[in-house]
Short mmCIF file of C-alpha atoms in Angstrom, two decimals:
data_model
loop_
_atom_site.label_atom_id
_atom_site.label_comp_id
_atom_site.label_asym_id
_atom_site.label_seq_id
_atom_site.Cartn_x
_atom_site.Cartn_y
_atom_site.Cartn_z
CA UNK A 134 -12.62 16.81 0.06
CA UNK A 135 -12.17 16.99 3.83
CA UNK A 136 -14.90 15.93 6.24
CA UNK A 137 -15.55 17.09 9.81
CA UNK A 138 -16.21 13.86 11.73
CA UNK A 139 -17.32 15.81 14.82
CA UNK A 140 -20.50 17.04 13.10
CA UNK A 141 -23.65 14.93 12.92
CA UNK A 142 -24.97 11.89 14.72
CA UNK A 143 -21.92 9.88 15.96
CA UNK A 144 -23.23 6.43 14.99
CA UNK A 145 -24.09 7.56 11.47
CA UNK A 146 -20.79 9.41 11.01
CA UNK A 147 -18.75 6.43 12.24
CA UNK A 148 -20.66 4.00 10.04
CA UNK A 149 -20.22 6.18 6.95
CA UNK A 150 -16.52 6.53 7.70
CA UNK A 151 -15.87 2.87 8.61
CA UNK A 152 -17.66 1.01 5.82
CA UNK A 153 -15.32 2.16 3.01
CA UNK A 154 -12.35 1.07 5.14
CA UNK A 155 -13.87 -2.40 5.60
CA UNK A 156 -14.45 -2.75 1.85
CA UNK A 157 -10.89 -1.53 1.21
CA UNK A 158 -9.46 -4.34 3.33
CA UNK A 159 -11.53 -6.87 1.43
CA UNK A 160 -10.45 -5.45 -1.94
CA UNK A 161 -6.78 -5.56 -0.96
CA UNK A 162 -7.09 -9.32 -0.58
CA UNK A 163 -8.41 -9.46 -4.13
CA UNK A 164 -4.98 -8.78 -5.65
CA UNK A 165 -3.44 -12.09 -4.57
CA UNK A 166 -6.67 -14.04 -5.07
CA UNK A 167 -7.01 -12.80 -8.65
CA UNK A 168 -3.37 -13.61 -9.40
CA UNK A 169 -3.84 -17.13 -8.00
CA UNK A 170 -7.07 -17.66 -9.93
CA UNK A 171 -5.69 -16.45 -13.26
CA UNK A 172 -2.35 -18.27 -13.12
CA UNK A 173 -4.16 -21.38 -11.89
CA UNK A 174 -6.46 -21.39 -14.91
CA UNK A 175 -4.43 -19.86 -17.76
CA UNK A 176 -0.95 -21.37 -17.44
CA UNK A 177 0.43 -24.66 -18.73
CA UNK A 178 1.65 -25.75 -15.28
CA UNK A 179 -0.98 -24.42 -12.86
CA UNK A 180 0.44 -26.24 -9.81
CA UNK A 181 3.84 -24.62 -10.28
CA UNK A 182 2.34 -21.21 -11.07
CA UNK A 183 0.16 -21.23 -7.95
CA UNK A 184 3.19 -22.24 -5.87
CA UNK A 185 5.12 -19.29 -7.34
CA UNK A 186 2.48 -16.72 -6.40
CA UNK A 187 1.80 -18.25 -2.99
CA UNK A 188 5.49 -18.36 -2.09
CA UNK A 189 6.10 -14.78 -3.21
CA UNK A 190 2.97 -13.59 -1.41
CA UNK A 191 4.42 -14.80 1.91
CA UNK A 192 7.19 -12.24 1.46
CA UNK A 193 5.11 -9.42 -0.05
CA UNK A 194 2.79 -9.62 2.97
CA UNK A 195 5.71 -8.41 5.11
CA UNK A 196 6.23 -5.40 2.84
CA UNK A 197 2.54 -4.58 3.01
CA UNK A 198 2.52 -4.92 6.80
CA UNK A 199 5.30 -2.33 7.14
CA UNK A 200 3.44 0.05 4.82
CA UNK A 201 0.14 -0.39 6.67
CA UNK A 202 1.84 0.08 10.05
CA UNK A 203 3.53 3.30 8.92
CA UNK A 204 0.22 4.46 7.45
CA UNK A 205 -1.59 3.93 10.77
CA UNK A 206 1.01 5.80 12.80
CA UNK A 207 1.15 8.79 10.45
CA UNK A 208 -2.62 9.13 10.17
CA UNK A 209 -2.97 9.51 13.96
CA UNK A 210 -0.78 12.63 14.03
CA UNK A 211 -2.22 14.11 10.84
CA UNK A 212 -5.79 13.59 12.06
CA UNK A 213 -4.98 15.35 15.32
CA UNK A 214 -3.39 18.31 13.53
CA UNK A 215 -6.32 18.54 11.11
CA UNK A 216 -8.86 18.43 13.93
CA UNK A 217 -6.96 21.17 15.77
CA UNK A 218 -6.77 23.28 12.60
CA UNK A 219 -2.97 23.36 12.86
CA UNK A 220 -2.63 23.44 9.08
CA UNK A 221 0.98 24.59 8.96
CA UNK A 222 2.13 21.63 11.06
CA UNK A 223 -0.23 19.40 9.06
CA UNK A 224 1.58 20.28 5.81
CA UNK A 225 4.90 19.49 7.47
CA UNK A 226 3.61 16.18 8.85
CA UNK A 227 2.28 15.13 5.45
CA UNK A 228 5.54 15.96 3.70
CA UNK A 229 7.59 14.26 6.40
CA UNK A 230 5.39 11.17 6.12
CA UNK A 231 5.87 11.03 2.36
CA UNK A 232 9.64 11.45 2.70
CA UNK A 233 9.79 8.81 5.44
CA UNK A 234 7.71 6.36 3.42
CA UNK A 235 9.94 6.89 0.38
CA UNK A 236 13.08 6.27 2.44
CA UNK A 237 11.70 3.09 4.03
CA UNK A 238 10.46 1.75 0.70
CA UNK A 239 13.87 2.29 -0.92
CA UNK A 240 15.64 0.49 1.94
CA UNK A 241 13.20 -2.41 1.69
CA UNK A 242 13.64 -2.48 -2.08
CA UNK A 243 17.40 -2.92 -1.73
CA UNK A 244 17.01 -5.54 1.01
CA UNK A 245 14.33 -7.29 -1.03
CA UNK A 246 16.57 -7.64 -4.07
CA UNK A 247 19.45 -8.91 -1.92
CA UNK A 248 17.50 -11.38 0.23
CA UNK A 249 14.75 -12.38 -2.20
CA UNK A 250 16.06 -15.85 -3.00
CA UNK A 251 17.25 -16.67 0.56
CA UNK A 252 13.80 -15.82 1.92
CA UNK A 253 12.08 -18.04 -0.63
CA UNK A 254 14.53 -20.84 0.20
CA UNK A 255 13.78 -20.37 3.90
CA UNK A 256 10.12 -21.28 3.35
CA UNK A 257 11.09 -24.33 1.25
CA UNK A 258 9.86 -23.01 -2.07
CA UNK A 259 9.94 -25.99 -4.48
CA UNK A 260 12.89 -26.00 -6.86
CA UNK A 261 10.50 -26.17 -9.81
CA UNK A 262 8.87 -22.94 -8.69
CA UNK A 263 11.94 -21.04 -7.47
CA UNK A 264 12.98 -19.29 -10.68
CA UNK A 265 9.62 -17.74 -11.52
CA UNK A 266 8.84 -17.04 -7.83
CA UNK A 267 12.07 -15.03 -7.64
CA UNK A 268 11.16 -13.15 -10.81
CA UNK A 269 7.65 -12.41 -9.49
CA UNK A 270 9.10 -11.15 -6.23
CA UNK A 271 11.69 -8.99 -7.99
CA UNK A 272 8.97 -7.24 -9.98
CA UNK A 273 6.81 -6.68 -6.89
CA UNK A 274 9.80 -5.43 -4.89
CA UNK A 275 10.51 -2.92 -7.62
CA UNK A 276 7.08 -1.38 -7.04
CA UNK A 277 7.48 -0.86 -3.27
CA UNK A 278 7.80 2.91 -3.59
CA UNK A 279 4.29 3.01 -5.04
CA UNK A 280 2.94 0.52 -2.49
CA UNK A 281 4.10 2.85 0.28
CA UNK A 282 2.95 5.96 -1.57
CA UNK A 283 -0.56 4.53 -1.90
CA UNK A 284 -0.76 3.43 1.75
CA UNK A 285 0.51 6.74 3.12
CA UNK A 286 -1.83 8.68 0.85
CA UNK A 287 -4.69 6.48 2.07
CA UNK A 288 -3.79 7.22 5.68
CA UNK A 289 -3.72 10.96 4.97
CA UNK A 290 -7.13 10.81 3.29
CA UNK A 291 -8.55 8.95 6.28
CA UNK A 292 -7.00 11.51 8.63
CA UNK A 293 -8.77 14.25 6.70
CA UNK A 294 -12.07 12.45 7.26
CA UNK A 295 -12.37 10.96 3.76
CA UNK A 296 -12.30 7.17 3.67
CA UNK A 297 -14.30 6.87 0.43
CA UNK A 298 -11.76 8.26 -2.06
CA UNK A 299 -9.09 5.61 -1.30
CA UNK A 300 -11.77 2.95 -1.77
CA UNK A 301 -12.61 4.31 -5.23
CA UNK A 302 -8.97 4.25 -6.27
CA UNK A 303 -8.51 0.76 -4.83
CA UNK A 304 -11.62 -0.49 -6.63
CA UNK A 305 -10.30 0.93 -9.90
CA UNK A 306 -6.90 -0.60 -9.25
CA UNK A 307 -8.42 -4.00 -8.45
CA UNK A 308 -10.56 -3.94 -11.59
CA UNK A 309 -7.56 -2.88 -13.66
CA UNK A 310 -5.51 -5.68 -12.12
CA UNK A 311 -8.14 -8.23 -13.16
CA UNK A 312 -8.17 -6.96 -16.75
CA UNK A 313 -4.37 -6.84 -16.98
CA UNK A 314 -4.09 -10.33 -15.46
CA UNK A 315 -6.42 -11.70 -18.09
CA UNK A 316 -4.55 -9.83 -20.84
CA UNK A 317 -0.98 -10.64 -19.79
CA UNK A 318 -1.58 -14.20 -18.57
CA UNK A 319 -4.65 -15.32 -20.52
CA UNK A 320 -3.89 -13.66 -23.88
CA UNK A 321 -0.15 -12.93 -24.00
CA UNK A 322 0.71 -16.11 -22.04
CA UNK A 323 3.33 -14.39 -19.88
CA UNK A 324 2.54 -16.69 -16.98
CA UNK A 325 3.42 -15.70 -13.41
CA UNK A 326 5.54 -12.80 -14.64
CA UNK A 327 2.49 -11.38 -16.38
CA UNK A 328 0.54 -11.48 -13.11
CA UNK A 329 3.37 -9.59 -11.40
CA UNK A 330 3.43 -6.89 -14.07
CA UNK A 331 -0.36 -6.57 -13.89
CA UNK A 332 -0.15 -5.95 -10.15
CA UNK A 333 2.71 -3.46 -10.54
CA UNK A 334 0.96 -1.39 -13.23
CA UNK A 335 -2.34 -1.31 -11.33
CA UNK A 336 -0.61 -0.20 -8.12
CA UNK A 337 1.47 2.48 -9.85
CA UNK A 338 -1.58 4.06 -11.51
CA UNK A 339 -3.61 3.95 -8.28
CA UNK A 340 -0.81 5.38 -6.12
CA UNK A 341 0.02 8.22 -8.53
CA UNK A 342 -3.63 9.15 -8.99
CA UNK A 343 -4.35 9.31 -5.26
CA UNK A 344 -1.11 11.23 -4.65
CA UNK A 345 -1.96 13.90 -7.22
CA UNK A 346 -5.50 14.25 -5.87
CA UNK A 347 -4.14 14.73 -2.35
CA UNK A 348 -1.73 17.40 -3.53
CA UNK A 349 -4.65 19.32 -5.03
CA UNK A 350 -6.70 19.03 -1.84
CA UNK A 351 -3.85 20.03 0.46
CA UNK A 352 -3.08 23.05 -1.73
CA UNK A 353 -6.41 24.50 -0.61
CA UNK A 354 -5.40 24.49 3.06
CA UNK A 355 -3.46 27.40 4.47
CA UNK A 356 0.13 26.96 5.61
CA UNK A 357 1.54 25.73 2.30
CA UNK A 358 4.83 27.53 3.03
CA UNK A 359 5.50 25.19 5.97
CA UNK A 360 8.91 23.46 6.08
CA UNK A 361 9.22 19.93 4.74
CA UNK A 362 10.68 18.56 7.96
CA UNK A 363 10.65 19.76 11.57
CA UNK A 364 12.34 17.85 14.36
CA UNK A 365 9.31 17.75 16.75
CA UNK A 366 7.00 16.50 13.97
CA UNK A 367 9.54 13.90 12.86
CA UNK A 368 10.02 12.60 16.40
CA UNK A 369 6.28 12.32 16.94
CA UNK A 370 5.79 10.50 13.63
CA UNK A 371 8.50 8.02 14.60
CA UNK A 372 7.08 7.47 18.10
CA UNK A 373 3.60 6.80 16.67
CA UNK A 374 4.67 4.75 13.65
CA UNK A 375 7.32 2.41 15.05
CA UNK A 376 4.92 0.50 17.38
CA UNK A 377 2.31 0.04 14.64
CA UNK A 378 4.97 -1.06 12.13
CA UNK A 379 6.23 -3.69 14.58
CA UNK A 380 2.70 -4.80 15.41
CA UNK A 381 1.77 -5.36 11.78
CA UNK A 382 5.17 -6.87 10.93
CA UNK A 383 5.10 -9.40 13.74
CA UNK A 384 1.84 -10.80 12.37
CA UNK A 385 3.19 -10.99 8.82
CA UNK A 386 6.52 -12.51 9.88
CA UNK A 387 4.67 -15.03 12.04
CA UNK A 388 2.56 -16.10 9.08
CA UNK A 389 5.73 -16.29 6.98
CA UNK A 390 7.30 -18.83 9.35
CA UNK A 391 4.07 -20.78 9.73
#
């Protein structure tokens, strides 16, 4: 579904478009809160378990900031192309965004595996919590491709005027994360590792579902034979995305050092 945001009463259109985005931000915070709640109540050493998740979350926030920044930059260009009915360039921009997000996520995955333990040491993660915090972070880092895929797909949906669909997928993912947390940690007693796997599975399902839905929607727009990458589109995506990536990252890195 694509929505023309230029039709209708502006205040009503903006409110209908903005509210799902506000709820999405709130739901995204639910992932870490649920993990903290479950491991704090269903593990034998709750203090250590909470320290594990909190320490790892300081690092995962940086990953998320990069994904959100790239999402914001890409959606600006895609929204402009969609509004101008430049569907051929829109297809190219979407494909370039997906390829760029995949490349960035793979680079961050490699860096994450290499620098996982040094980063946790940098924020003085307690020795008693280090081993499981590293394991939690490894599992999350392994899911970065899907974290980026979900965020870019969300940005594309928003650019097409639909902010509700990403909210539905995020709500389903959050609910699934709660159930899997309770199953893996509360029933199977997998501890912090169980919370990490619950988050990974929920994110993978949500990202793949939204990606497939977007493919079906975009297939209905003309210009499907557009090239995957064009130099002007790539340069514009970079010029729009780099500032927003740095803006989001600076906040996350600042919180990391605090």
